[in-house]
């Protein structure tokens, strides 16, 4: 997906989310578990105001489990219910319904006390591109897409996905934009593959990745590339990895751009293990 970050696009995204907000009881804010801060848009608070929200840390299967647990605790201390899932695993998604029920428990109790019949919770998914919005919607949908033109305030084209008896999910997610202004955020989104566009060149990404790993996961660097810390200048580390993997040009010189690609690919494909790029300690 090509992402363009013009003010017009942002305004449109904001309008679309605001419009659909009226139809739902709760917003599912989908974030990348590897980037629980960098994959959020801080303006969402301003867009959804008091609407109830569930934070869903998706792609938890690729993230560092210890960090994921700490992030869930961090968000809950800030008053947001949070749940970690892997959208490729339909069974695990049951936790989403349960968590949504928890968030709305008080409101549903009040409705019951007023004698209103309990109904399915209506939700919409929002998140930046590539966090897994479509994957989650498709997994939850199975065959349960219901065209509902007869619901008050719902246009004919609006579709709700029935997830069991308890949940109805709007089939169109709200697309947010990442906060690119911060260079480090851009680098984290790019190095994990969360953003496919080439916002940084491969060499810079590889260097960013190596530095990050040296600070937060030095053992993984050692295990994968047999290095104890990075060289200064860093070209020495590139030489080492190039020789180790035999990445050479026809004349025998190290092919640095191929080494950069290898490092970034290794990070994205979990060859350096499950990684989280936002460390909770840096945000406390
Ligand atoms: P979006 O609608 O928010 O833009 O995201 P989308 O569902 O298209 O998902 C983006 C990529 O992330 C997809 O991979 C999808 O399979 C993958 N994905 C989504 N949820 C999960 C998850 O919980 N765990 C894992 N491991 N992957 C998930 P893709 O189309 O193959 O692209 P890519 O793999 O080249 O990034």
XYZ file of C-alpha atoms and ligand atoms in Angstrom:
320
model
C 0.000 0.000 0.000
C 1.302 3.445 -0.871
C 0.930 5.911 1.918
C 0.835 9.594 1.272
C 0.864 11.968 4.125
C -0.815 15.103 2.923
C -3.012 17.128 5.235
C -5.950 16.337 2.938
C -5.580 12.599 3.527
C -5.377 13.111 7.250
C -8.504 15.237 7.236
C -10.332 12.594 5.208
C -9.262 9.803 7.552
C -10.382 11.859 10.502
C -13.795 12.529 8.917
C -14.288 8.853 8.117
C -13.463 7.727 11.660
C -15.612 10.480 13.190
C -18.560 9.508 10.970
C -18.416 5.798 11.846
C -17.857 6.543 15.511
C -21.557 7.351 15.834
C -22.439 3.778 14.884
C -20.346 1.931 17.425
C -20.074 1.340 21.174
C -16.338 0.808 21.183
C -13.234 1.462 19.103
C -10.663 -1.299 18.637
C -7.352 0.485 18.296
C -5.085 -1.962 16.513
C -1.396 -1.504 17.161
C 1.699 -3.504 16.250
C 2.886 -5.382 19.347
C 6.490 -4.813 18.201
C 5.839 -1.058 18.256
C 3.204 -0.338 20.893
C 3.947 3.396 20.828
C 5.378 4.037 17.382
C 2.443 2.365 15.634
C -0.136 4.578 17.365
C -1.438 7.934 16.325
C -1.570 10.290 19.291
C -4.337 12.287 17.645
C -6.736 9.381 18.036
C -7.509 10.546 21.585
C -8.665 13.798 20.135
C -10.766 12.077 17.465
C -12.578 9.523 19.586
C -12.971 11.648 22.736
C -14.855 9.723 25.402
C -15.749 6.719 23.222
C -14.755 3.465 24.887
C -11.622 1.894 23.497
C -9.864 -1.458 23.508
C -6.185 -1.552 22.634
C -5.291 -4.610 20.586
C -1.598 -5.465 20.340
C -1.613 -7.433 17.099
C 1.253 -9.514 15.664
C 2.063 -10.560 19.235
C 3.503 -13.737 17.709
C 6.397 -11.620 16.349
C 7.014 -9.499 19.447
C 9.119 -10.019 22.559
C 6.706 -11.665 24.983
C 8.207 -10.087 28.091
C 7.816 -6.615 26.623
C 4.261 -7.361 25.454
C 3.238 -8.271 29.008
C 4.807 -5.096 30.335
C 3.067 -2.994 27.696
C -0.315 -4.451 28.582
C 0.307 -3.559 32.201
C 1.523 -0.085 31.166
C -1.661 0.628 29.172
C -3.904 -0.770 31.893
C -2.234 1.475 34.476
C -3.125 4.364 32.167
C -6.749 3.226 32.193
C -6.901 1.404 28.837
C -7.862 -2.233 28.612
C -5.353 -3.971 26.340
C -5.102 -7.435 24.832
C -2.370 -9.135 22.785
C -3.357 -11.283 19.787
C -2.136 -12.955 16.645
C -4.668 -12.294 13.914
C -3.484 -15.274 11.905
C -4.823 -17.503 14.690
C -8.615 -17.319 14.712
C -8.978 -19.093 18.053
C -6.968 -16.475 19.929
C -9.259 -13.784 18.595
C -11.988 -14.904 21.003
C -10.131 -12.864 23.604
C -11.071 -9.715 21.705
C -14.793 -10.245 22.320
C -14.223 -11.025 25.970
C -12.070 -7.916 26.455
C -14.671 -5.739 24.709
C -17.325 -7.095 27.078
C -15.116 -6.163 30.026
C -14.678 -2.598 28.750
C -18.427 -2.173 28.308
C -19.534 -4.124 31.388
C -20.728 -1.065 33.327
C -22.627 0.422 30.411
C -24.326 -2.916 29.681
C -25.239 -3.257 33.368
C -26.856 0.164 33.307
C -28.832 -0.829 30.204
C -29.998 -4.016 31.863
C -31.081 -2.101 34.970
C -33.164 0.163 32.756
C -34.856 -2.972 31.440
C -33.203 -2.814 28.003
C -32.485 -6.125 26.315
C -28.761 -6.852 25.953
C -27.610 -6.625 22.346
C -24.380 -7.332 20.494
C -21.540 -4.893 21.048
C -20.856 -2.780 17.945
C -17.214 -2.067 17.225
C -14.936 -0.589 14.608
C -11.248 -1.204 14.030
C -8.852 1.695 13.559
C -5.097 1.705 13.053
C -2.214 2.745 10.839
C -1.572 0.793 7.590
C -0.177 -2.752 7.873
C -1.010 -3.361 11.530
C -3.326 -6.155 10.398
C -6.753 -4.516 10.243
C -7.946 -6.416 7.146
C -6.451 -9.677 8.381
C -8.307 -9.400 11.671
C -11.581 -8.440 9.991
C -11.303 -11.360 7.548
C -10.474 -13.860 10.266
C -13.330 -12.680 12.419
C -15.706 -12.582 9.463
C -15.426 -16.211 8.333
C -18.781 -16.481 6.625
C -20.622 -14.139 8.897
C -20.750 -10.980 6.865
C -24.253 -9.572 7.240
C -25.530 -6.851 4.978
C -27.602 -4.671 7.222
C -29.378 -1.890 5.457
C -32.200 -1.810 7.970
C -30.328 -0.625 11.024
C -31.096 2.962 11.986
C -28.408 5.327 10.818
C -26.702 2.724 8.674
C -26.356 3.241 4.943
C -27.136 0.368 2.595
C -23.506 -0.273 1.753
C -22.439 -0.610 5.375
C -21.684 -4.138 6.363
C -21.480 -5.564 9.829
C -19.614 -8.698 10.604
C -21.261 -10.858 13.197
C -18.756 -12.409 15.560
C -20.770 -14.877 17.594
C -23.821 -13.414 19.310
C -21.836 -10.899 21.275
C -20.068 -8.728 18.722
C -20.754 -6.899 15.484
C -17.810 -5.371 13.701
C -17.930 -2.682 11.058
C -16.337 -4.156 7.938
C -14.454 -0.976 6.973
C -11.566 -0.088 9.250
C -10.510 3.461 9.998
C -7.068 4.138 8.598
C -4.829 6.354 10.683
C -1.414 7.739 9.807
C 1.748 7.140 11.801
C 3.542 10.047 13.434
C 6.398 10.306 10.992
C 7.780 13.556 12.349
C 10.020 11.644 14.723
C 12.929 10.085 12.779
C 13.282 7.217 15.218
C 9.631 6.319 14.858
C 10.018 6.249 11.058
C 13.105 4.034 11.368
C 11.333 1.587 13.685
C 8.315 1.364 11.384
C 10.575 0.787 8.386
C 12.966 -1.721 9.926
C 10.115 -3.979 11.080
C 8.464 -3.744 7.676
C 5.449 -2.011 9.220
C 5.913 0.619 6.530
C 6.785 -0.792 3.148
C 7.634 2.490 1.452
C 11.318 3.282 1.219
C 11.356 6.191 3.636
C 14.988 5.469 4.512
C 17.708 3.816 2.473
C 18.616 0.219 3.268
C 22.080 1.069 4.649
C 20.668 3.555 7.154
C 17.996 1.028 8.142
C 20.560 -1.728 8.657
C 22.734 0.590 10.764
C 19.714 1.653 12.789
C 18.812 -2.026 13.304
C 22.332 -2.986 14.386
C 22.551 -0.105 16.863
C 19.139 -0.939 18.273
C 20.066 -4.590 18.674
C 23.372 -3.743 20.315
C 21.557 -1.647 22.920
C 18.532 -3.866 23.592
C 19.314 -7.369 22.353
C 23.136 -7.780 22.271
C 22.908 -11.526 22.836
C 20.852 -11.987 19.661
C 23.507 -10.135 17.652
C 26.118 -12.423 19.064
C 24.132 -15.569 18.324
C 23.283 -14.632 14.752
C 26.482 -12.953 13.593
C 29.044 -13.943 16.215
C 29.857 -10.371 17.151
C 30.593 -8.826 20.517
C 29.455 -5.251 20.058
C 29.672 -3.093 16.940
C 32.899 -1.719 15.506
C 33.601 1.999 15.222
C 33.414 2.842 12.373
C 30.593 0.402 11.680
C 32.011 -0.697 8.345
C 34.075 -3.239 10.299
C 30.867 -4.938 11.413
C 29.606 -4.968 7.813
C 32.886 -6.537 6.718
C 32.522 -9.183 9.403
C 28.938 -10.089 8.485
C 29.803 -10.002 4.772
C 32.661 -12.458 5.276
C 30.603 -14.654 7.594
C 27.842 -14.959 4.994
C 30.178 -14.771 2.007
C 28.430 -11.741 0.524
C 31.025 -10.629 -1.980
C 31.054 -8.991 -5.363
C 32.768 -10.692 -8.335
C 36.143 -9.049 -7.515
C 35.990 -10.397 -3.971
C 35.054 -7.117 -2.196
C 32.220 -7.167 0.328
C 28.880 -6.206 -1.228
C 27.717 -3.715 1.415
C 24.249 -3.135 0.017
C 23.579 -6.893 0.059
C 24.819 -7.025 3.664
C 22.377 -4.226 4.554
C 19.542 -6.130 2.902
C 20.474 -9.300 4.738
C 20.441 -7.540 8.127
C 17.047 -5.923 7.516
C 15.605 -9.166 6.145
C 16.911 -11.069 9.181
C 15.170 -8.580 11.499
C 11.869 -8.712 9.583
C 11.872 -12.500 9.247
C 12.503 -13.123 12.938
C 15.977 -14.597 12.316
C 17.081 -12.494 15.274
C 14.164 -13.799 17.297
C 11.006 -12.044 18.401
C 11.790 -8.370 18.769
C 10.004 -5.385 20.253
C 11.301 -2.021 19.115
C 9.524 0.190 21.661
C 10.813 -0.632 25.121
C 8.355 0.177 27.879
C 11.175 1.463 30.119
C 11.762 4.327 27.667
C 8.192 5.572 28.032
C 7.651 5.306 31.788
P -3.865 -3.497 7.292
O -5.218 -3.947 6.850
O -3.874 -2.907 8.657
O -3.182 -2.584 6.314
O -2.917 -4.793 7.408
P -3.095 -6.243 6.744
O -4.273 -6.937 7.326
O -3.028 -6.112 5.268
O -1.788 -6.999 7.284
C -0.472 -6.617 6.906
C 0.438 -7.837 6.945
O 0.556 -8.286 8.300
C -0.078 -9.051 6.181
O 1.023 -9.750 5.652
C -0.695 -9.927 7.243
O -0.708 -11.291 6.899
C 0.244 -9.677 8.393
N -0.402 -9.891 9.708
C -1.564 -9.368 10.146
N -1.816 -9.756 11.409
C -0.777 -10.544 11.783
C -0.448 -11.218 13.004
O -1.146 -11.165 14.033
N 0.733 -11.915 12.999
C 1.557 -11.967 11.920
N 2.688 -12.668 12.021
N 1.280 -11.336 10.759
C 0.118 -10.626 10.706
P 1.328 -9.800 4.124
O 0.180 -9.329 3.308
O 1.922 -11.113 3.800
O 2.409 -8.729 4.049
P 3.864 -8.877 4.623
O 4.011 -10.167 5.332
O 4.681 -8.779 3.399
O 4.016 -7.691 5.536
